[in-house]
Short mmCIF file of C-alpha atoms and ligand atoms in Angstrom, two decimals:
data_model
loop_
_atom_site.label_atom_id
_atom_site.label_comp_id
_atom_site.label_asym_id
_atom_site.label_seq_id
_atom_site.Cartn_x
_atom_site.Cartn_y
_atom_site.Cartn_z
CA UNK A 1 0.00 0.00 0.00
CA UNK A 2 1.38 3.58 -1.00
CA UNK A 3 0.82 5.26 2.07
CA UNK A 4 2.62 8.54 1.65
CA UNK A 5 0.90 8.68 -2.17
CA UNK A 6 -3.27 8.00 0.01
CA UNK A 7 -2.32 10.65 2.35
CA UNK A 8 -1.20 12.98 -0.32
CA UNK A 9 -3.80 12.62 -2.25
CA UNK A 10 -6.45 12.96 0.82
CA UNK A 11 -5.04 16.35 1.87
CA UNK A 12 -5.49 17.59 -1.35
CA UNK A 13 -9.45 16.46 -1.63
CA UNK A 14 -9.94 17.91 2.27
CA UNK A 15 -8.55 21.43 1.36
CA UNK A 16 -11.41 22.77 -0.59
CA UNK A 17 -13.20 22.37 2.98
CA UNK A 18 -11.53 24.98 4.66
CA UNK A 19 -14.05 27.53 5.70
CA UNK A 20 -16.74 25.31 6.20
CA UNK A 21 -16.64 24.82 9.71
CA UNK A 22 -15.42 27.37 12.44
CA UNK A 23 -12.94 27.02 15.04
CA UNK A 24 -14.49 26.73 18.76
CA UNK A 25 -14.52 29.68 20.67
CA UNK A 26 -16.93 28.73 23.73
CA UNK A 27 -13.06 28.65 25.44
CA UNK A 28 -11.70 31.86 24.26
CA UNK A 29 -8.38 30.44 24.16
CA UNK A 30 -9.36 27.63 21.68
CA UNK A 31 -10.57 30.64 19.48
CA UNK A 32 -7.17 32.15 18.95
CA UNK A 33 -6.16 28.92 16.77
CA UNK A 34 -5.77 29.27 13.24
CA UNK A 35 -7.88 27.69 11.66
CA UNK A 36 -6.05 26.88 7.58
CA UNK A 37 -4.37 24.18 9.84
CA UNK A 38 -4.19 20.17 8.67
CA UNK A 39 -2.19 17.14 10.23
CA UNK A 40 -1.90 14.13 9.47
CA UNK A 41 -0.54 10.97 11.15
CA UNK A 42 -0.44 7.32 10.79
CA UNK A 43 1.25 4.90 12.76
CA UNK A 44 1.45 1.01 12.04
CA UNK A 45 1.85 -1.47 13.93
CA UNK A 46 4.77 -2.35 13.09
CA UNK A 47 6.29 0.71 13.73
CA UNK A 48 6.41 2.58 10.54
CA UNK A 49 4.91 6.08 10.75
CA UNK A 50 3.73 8.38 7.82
CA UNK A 51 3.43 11.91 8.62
CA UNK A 52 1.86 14.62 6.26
CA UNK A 53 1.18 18.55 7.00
CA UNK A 54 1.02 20.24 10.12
CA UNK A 55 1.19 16.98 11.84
CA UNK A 56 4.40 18.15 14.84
CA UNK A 57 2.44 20.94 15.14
CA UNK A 58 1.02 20.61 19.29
CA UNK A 59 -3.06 21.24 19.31
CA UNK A 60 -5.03 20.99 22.62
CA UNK A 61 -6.17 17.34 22.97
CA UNK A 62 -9.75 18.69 24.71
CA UNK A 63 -11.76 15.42 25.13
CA UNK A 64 -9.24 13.23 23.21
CA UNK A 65 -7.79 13.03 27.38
CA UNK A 66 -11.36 11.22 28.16
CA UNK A 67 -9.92 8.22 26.69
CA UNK A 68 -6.63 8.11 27.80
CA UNK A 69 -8.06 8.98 31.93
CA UNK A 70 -10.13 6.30 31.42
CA UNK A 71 -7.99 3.75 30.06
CA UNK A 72 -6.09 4.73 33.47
CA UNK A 73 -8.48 4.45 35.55
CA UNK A 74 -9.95 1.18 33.84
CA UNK A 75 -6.56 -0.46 35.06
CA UNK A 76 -6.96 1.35 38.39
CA UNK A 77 -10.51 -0.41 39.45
CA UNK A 78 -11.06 -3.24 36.76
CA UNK A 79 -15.15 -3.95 35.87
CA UNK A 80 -15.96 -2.27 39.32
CA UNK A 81 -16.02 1.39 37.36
CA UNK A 82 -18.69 0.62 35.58
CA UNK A 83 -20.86 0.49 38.37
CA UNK A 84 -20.52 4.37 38.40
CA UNK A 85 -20.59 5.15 34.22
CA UNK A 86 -22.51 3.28 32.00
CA UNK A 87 -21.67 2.54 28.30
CA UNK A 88 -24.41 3.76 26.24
CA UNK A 89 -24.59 6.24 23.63
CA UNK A 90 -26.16 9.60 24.64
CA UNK A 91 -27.68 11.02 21.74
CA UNK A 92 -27.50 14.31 23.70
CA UNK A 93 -24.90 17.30 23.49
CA UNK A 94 -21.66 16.29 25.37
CA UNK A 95 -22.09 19.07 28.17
CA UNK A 96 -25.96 17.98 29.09
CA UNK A 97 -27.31 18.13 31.88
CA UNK A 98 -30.73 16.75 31.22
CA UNK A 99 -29.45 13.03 31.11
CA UNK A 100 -27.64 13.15 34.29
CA UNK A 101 -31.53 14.24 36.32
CA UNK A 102 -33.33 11.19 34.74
CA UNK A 103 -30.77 8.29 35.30
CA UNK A 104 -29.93 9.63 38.50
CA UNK A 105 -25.84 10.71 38.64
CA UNK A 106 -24.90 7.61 36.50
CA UNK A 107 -23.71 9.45 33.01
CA UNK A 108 -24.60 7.40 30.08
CA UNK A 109 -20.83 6.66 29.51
CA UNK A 110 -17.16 7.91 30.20
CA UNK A 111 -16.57 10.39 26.84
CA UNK A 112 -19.25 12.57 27.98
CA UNK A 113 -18.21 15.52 30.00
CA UNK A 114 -20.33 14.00 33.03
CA UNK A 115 -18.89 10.61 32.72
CA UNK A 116 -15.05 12.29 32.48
CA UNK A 117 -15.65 14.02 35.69
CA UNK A 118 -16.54 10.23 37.11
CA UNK A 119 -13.35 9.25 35.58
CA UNK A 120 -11.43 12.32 36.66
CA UNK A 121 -12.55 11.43 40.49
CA UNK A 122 -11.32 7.82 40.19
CA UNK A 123 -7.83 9.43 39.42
CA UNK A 124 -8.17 11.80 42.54
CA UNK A 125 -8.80 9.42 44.81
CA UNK A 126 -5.94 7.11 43.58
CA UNK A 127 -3.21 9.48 43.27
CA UNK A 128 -1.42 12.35 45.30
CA UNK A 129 -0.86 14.37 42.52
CA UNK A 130 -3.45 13.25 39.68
CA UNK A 131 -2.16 15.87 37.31
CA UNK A 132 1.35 14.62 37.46
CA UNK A 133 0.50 10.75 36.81
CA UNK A 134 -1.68 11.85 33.96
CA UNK A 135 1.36 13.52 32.65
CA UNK A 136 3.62 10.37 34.12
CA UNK A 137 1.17 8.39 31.36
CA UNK A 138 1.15 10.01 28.71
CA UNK A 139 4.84 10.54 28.46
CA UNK A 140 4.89 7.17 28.47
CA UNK A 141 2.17 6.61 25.76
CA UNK A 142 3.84 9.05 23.04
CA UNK A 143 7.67 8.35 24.51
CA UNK A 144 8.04 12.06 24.74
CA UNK A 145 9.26 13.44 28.19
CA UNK A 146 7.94 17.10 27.43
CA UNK A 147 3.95 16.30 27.00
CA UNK A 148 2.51 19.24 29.32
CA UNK A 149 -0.61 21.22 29.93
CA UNK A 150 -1.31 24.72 28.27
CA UNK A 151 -1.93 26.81 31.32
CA UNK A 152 -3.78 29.59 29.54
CA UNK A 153 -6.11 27.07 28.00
CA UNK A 154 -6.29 25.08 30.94
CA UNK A 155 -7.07 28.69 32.81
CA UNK A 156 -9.82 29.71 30.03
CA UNK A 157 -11.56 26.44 30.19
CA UNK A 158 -11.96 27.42 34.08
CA UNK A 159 -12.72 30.70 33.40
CA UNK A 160 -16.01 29.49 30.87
CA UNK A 161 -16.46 25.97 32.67
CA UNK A 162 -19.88 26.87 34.05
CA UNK A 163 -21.70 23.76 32.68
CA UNK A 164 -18.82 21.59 34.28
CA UNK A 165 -19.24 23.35 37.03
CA UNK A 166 -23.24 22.47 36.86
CA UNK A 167 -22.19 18.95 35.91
CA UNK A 168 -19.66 18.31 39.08
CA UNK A 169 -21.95 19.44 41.52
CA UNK A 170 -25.33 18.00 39.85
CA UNK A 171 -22.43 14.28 40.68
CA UNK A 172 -21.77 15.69 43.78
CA UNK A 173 -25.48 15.65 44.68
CA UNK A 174 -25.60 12.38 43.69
CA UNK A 175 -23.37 10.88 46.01
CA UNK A 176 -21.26 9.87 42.16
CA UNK A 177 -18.57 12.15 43.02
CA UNK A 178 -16.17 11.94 46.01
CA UNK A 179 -13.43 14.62 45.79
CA UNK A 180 -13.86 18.16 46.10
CA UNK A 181 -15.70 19.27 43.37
CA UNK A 182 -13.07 22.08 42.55
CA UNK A 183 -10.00 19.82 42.77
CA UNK A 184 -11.92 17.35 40.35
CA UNK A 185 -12.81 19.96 37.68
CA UNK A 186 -8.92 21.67 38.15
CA UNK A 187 -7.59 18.06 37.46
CA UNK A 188 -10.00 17.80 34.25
CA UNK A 189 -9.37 21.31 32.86
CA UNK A 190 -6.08 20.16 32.62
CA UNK A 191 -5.99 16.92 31.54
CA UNK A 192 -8.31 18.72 28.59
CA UNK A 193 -5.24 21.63 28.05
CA UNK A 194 -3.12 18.78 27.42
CA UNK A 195 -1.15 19.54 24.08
CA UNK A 196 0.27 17.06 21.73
CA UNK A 197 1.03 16.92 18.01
CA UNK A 198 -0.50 14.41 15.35
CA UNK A 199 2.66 12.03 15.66
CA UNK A 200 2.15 11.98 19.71
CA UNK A 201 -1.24 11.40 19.88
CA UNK A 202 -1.06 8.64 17.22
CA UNK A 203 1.64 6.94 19.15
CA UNK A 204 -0.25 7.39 22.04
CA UNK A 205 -3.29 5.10 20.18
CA UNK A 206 -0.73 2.41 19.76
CA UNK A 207 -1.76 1.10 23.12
CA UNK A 208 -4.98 0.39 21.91
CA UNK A 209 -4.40 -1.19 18.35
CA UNK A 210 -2.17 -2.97 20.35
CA UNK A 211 -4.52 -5.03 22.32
CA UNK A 212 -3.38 -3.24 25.90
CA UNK A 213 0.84 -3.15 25.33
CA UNK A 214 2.33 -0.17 25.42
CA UNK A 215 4.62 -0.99 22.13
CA UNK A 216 7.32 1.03 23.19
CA UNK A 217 7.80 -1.15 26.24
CA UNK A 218 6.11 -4.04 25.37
CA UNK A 219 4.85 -3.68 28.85
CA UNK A 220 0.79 -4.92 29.36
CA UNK A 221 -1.25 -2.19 30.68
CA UNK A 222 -4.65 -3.81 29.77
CA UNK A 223 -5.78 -7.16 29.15
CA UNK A 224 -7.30 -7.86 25.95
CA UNK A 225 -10.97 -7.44 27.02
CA UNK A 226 -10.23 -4.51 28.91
CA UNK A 227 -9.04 -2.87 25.21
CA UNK A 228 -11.64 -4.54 23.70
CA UNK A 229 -14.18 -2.79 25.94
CA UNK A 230 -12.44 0.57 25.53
CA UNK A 231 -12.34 0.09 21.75
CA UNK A 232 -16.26 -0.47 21.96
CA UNK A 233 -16.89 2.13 23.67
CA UNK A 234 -14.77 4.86 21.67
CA UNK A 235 -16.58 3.03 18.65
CA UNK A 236 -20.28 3.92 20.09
CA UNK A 237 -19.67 7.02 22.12
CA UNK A 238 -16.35 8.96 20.40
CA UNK A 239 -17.92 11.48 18.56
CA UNK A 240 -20.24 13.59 20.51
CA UNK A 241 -23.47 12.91 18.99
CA UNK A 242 -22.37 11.87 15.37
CA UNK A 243 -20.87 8.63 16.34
CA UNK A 244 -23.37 6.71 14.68
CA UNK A 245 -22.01 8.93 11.30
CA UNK A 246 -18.64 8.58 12.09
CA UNK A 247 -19.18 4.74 12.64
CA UNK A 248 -21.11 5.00 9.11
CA UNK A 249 -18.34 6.89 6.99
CA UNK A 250 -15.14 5.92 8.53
CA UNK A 251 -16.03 2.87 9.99
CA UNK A 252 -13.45 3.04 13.23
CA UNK A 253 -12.84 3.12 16.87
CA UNK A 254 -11.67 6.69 17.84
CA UNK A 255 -11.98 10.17 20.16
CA UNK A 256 -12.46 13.33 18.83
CA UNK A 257 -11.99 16.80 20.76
CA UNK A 258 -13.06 20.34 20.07
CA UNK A 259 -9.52 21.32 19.85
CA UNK A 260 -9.72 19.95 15.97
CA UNK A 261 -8.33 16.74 16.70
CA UNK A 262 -9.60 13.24 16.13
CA UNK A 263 -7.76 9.86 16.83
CA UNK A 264 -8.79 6.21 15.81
CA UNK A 265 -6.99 3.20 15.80
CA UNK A 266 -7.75 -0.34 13.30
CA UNK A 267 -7.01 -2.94 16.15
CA UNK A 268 -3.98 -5.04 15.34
CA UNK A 269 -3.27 -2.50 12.63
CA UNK A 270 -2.73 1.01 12.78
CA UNK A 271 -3.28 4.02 14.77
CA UNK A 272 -3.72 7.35 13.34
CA UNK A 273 -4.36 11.14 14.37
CA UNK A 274 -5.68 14.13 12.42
CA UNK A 275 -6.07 17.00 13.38
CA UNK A 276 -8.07 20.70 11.59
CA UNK A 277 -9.47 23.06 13.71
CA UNK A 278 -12.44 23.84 12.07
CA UNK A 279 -15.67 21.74 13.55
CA UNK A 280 -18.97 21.23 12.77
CA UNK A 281 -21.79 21.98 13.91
CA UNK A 282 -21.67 18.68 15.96
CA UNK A 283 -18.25 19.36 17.69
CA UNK A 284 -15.79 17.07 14.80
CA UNK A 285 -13.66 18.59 13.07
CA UNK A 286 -14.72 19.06 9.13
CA UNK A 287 -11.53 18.01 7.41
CA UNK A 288 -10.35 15.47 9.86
CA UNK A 289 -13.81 13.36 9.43
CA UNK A 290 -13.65 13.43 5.88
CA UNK A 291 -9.74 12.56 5.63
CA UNK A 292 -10.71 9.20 7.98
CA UNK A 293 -13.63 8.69 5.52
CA UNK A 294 -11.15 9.04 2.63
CA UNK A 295 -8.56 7.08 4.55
CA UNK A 296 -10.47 4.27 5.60
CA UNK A 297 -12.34 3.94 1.65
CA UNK A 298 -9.00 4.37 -0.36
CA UNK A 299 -7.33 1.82 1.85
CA UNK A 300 -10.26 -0.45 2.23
CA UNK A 301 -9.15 -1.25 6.13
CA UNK A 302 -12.05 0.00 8.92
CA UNK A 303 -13.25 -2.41 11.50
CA UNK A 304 -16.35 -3.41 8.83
N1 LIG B 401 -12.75 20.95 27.85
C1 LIG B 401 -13.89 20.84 27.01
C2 LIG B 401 -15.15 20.94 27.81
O1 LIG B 401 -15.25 20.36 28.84
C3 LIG B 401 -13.82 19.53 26.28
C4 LIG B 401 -14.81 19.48 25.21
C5 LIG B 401 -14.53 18.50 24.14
O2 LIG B 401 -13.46 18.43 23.56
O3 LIG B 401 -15.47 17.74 23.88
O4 LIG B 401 -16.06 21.64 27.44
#
């Protein structure tokens, strides 16, 4: 397969959709990105990487983190978490509150913002310093010792959080949250003002494509049905409210974040990142969801 020749030839049908989409701004500091931007990565499993555009160019990962804190905290309490996130779909907007009243502080599943703040708690009642580990993690996802927060994004994101806010304290009533509510939202606004490039984030997947080893130690960090169950539900619940379309055009396992970004993985294949900051008017980015379609029909290799 000529890799380098696909992704060429994808970035070239995408760029005609610049200016469809616009850049989010509900954090003001996500607003200040330019938005002509396009990245590109794909990572096999075998260790070959093919990078195209803007692709070492660091983006805010936003809800992309869901999946990694979660993956972390699936290894932290095993099929226990469950019992405080469930795995369905939520057909609502990722920031709803409306869910959360009629199923009674149990979000519908972990990549809503409700369910991340379950998530988030897990990791603040295991750790000292949950900010650091999630760091200590992700270093060790991407093999890159300088993965950090963006403290002015991770300040705006406070600054604006007021559904969060709603959300963490609507959990707290609940009895589904059982940190402070302010230490659990400063730990999330972080872990969303994590920045990483196209190449990081893709290597970062490995560990999923992987079946649970971390490829650059060949250590285990989940068993296979642990990744399996992670893989399901990134395939059902990844993309805000479009997963079902996202399932239906690119046909894969994957997060997406309103920083632009979107990452998906073919298990036992490949990994791969995109990332355009222009979204929809669902939250996913315009020219990353079509490159994955294009990727995943000129290639012929999607989960289906
Ligand atoms: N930090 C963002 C929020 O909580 C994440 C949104 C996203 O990427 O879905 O609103």
């Amino acid at each position: 397969m000529d890799y380098p020749q696909i992704i060429t030839q994808i970035a070239t049908q995408v760029n005609p959709l610049f200016g469809q989409g616009k850049v989010a701004d509900y954090i003001p500091e996500l607003g200040k990105v330019p938005p002509e931007q396009f990245g590109f990565c794909l990572h096999l499993n075998d260790g070959q990487v093919f990078a195209h555009g803007h692709s070492g160019v660091k983006f805010s990962i936003q809800s992309i983190s869901k999946v990694f804190t979660l993956s972390l905290a699936f290894q932290l309490m095993g099929e226990d978490l469950w019992k405080r996130v469930g795995v369905e779909p939520s057909g609502t907007a990722f920031n709803s509150l409306m869910q959360l009243e009629y199923e009674k502080g149990i979000p519908r599943n972990p990549l809503i913002n409700a369910g991340a703040l379950v998530v988030t708690d897990i990791l603040v009642s295991a750790f000292q310093d949950p900010k650091a580990e999630i760091l200590r993690y992700l270093r060790l996802l991407t093999g890159n010792d300088c993965i950090q927060f963006n403290a002015s994004v991770a300040q705006s994101e406070r600054n604006s959080g007021y559904r969060n806010y709603a959300l963490g304290y609507f959990l707290k009533s609940f009895g589904n949250l059982h940190n402070d509510v302010e230490q659990v939202l400063d730990v999330y606004f972080h872990q969303c003002a994590v920045e990483m490039t196209c190449v990081e984030l893709a290597a970062a997947m490995q560990l999923f494509s992987h079946h649970g080893v971390e490829p650059h130690s060949g250590q285990r960090l989940l068993t296979m049905s642990q990744t399996k169950r992670l893989n399901a539900v990134m395939q059902t619940c990844g993309f805000y409210d479009e997963a079902g379309e996202f399932t239906f055009a690119v046909g894969l396992p994957g997060k997406s974040g309103v920083g632009g970004g979107i990452a998906a993985l073919l298990p036992g294949q490949y990994s791969l990142a995109v990332w355009s900051p222009e979204l929809n008017k669902k939250g996913n980015s315009v020219l990353g969801m079509k490159a994955l379609e294009l990727f995943t029909t000129l290639t012929g290799r999607s989960v289906f």
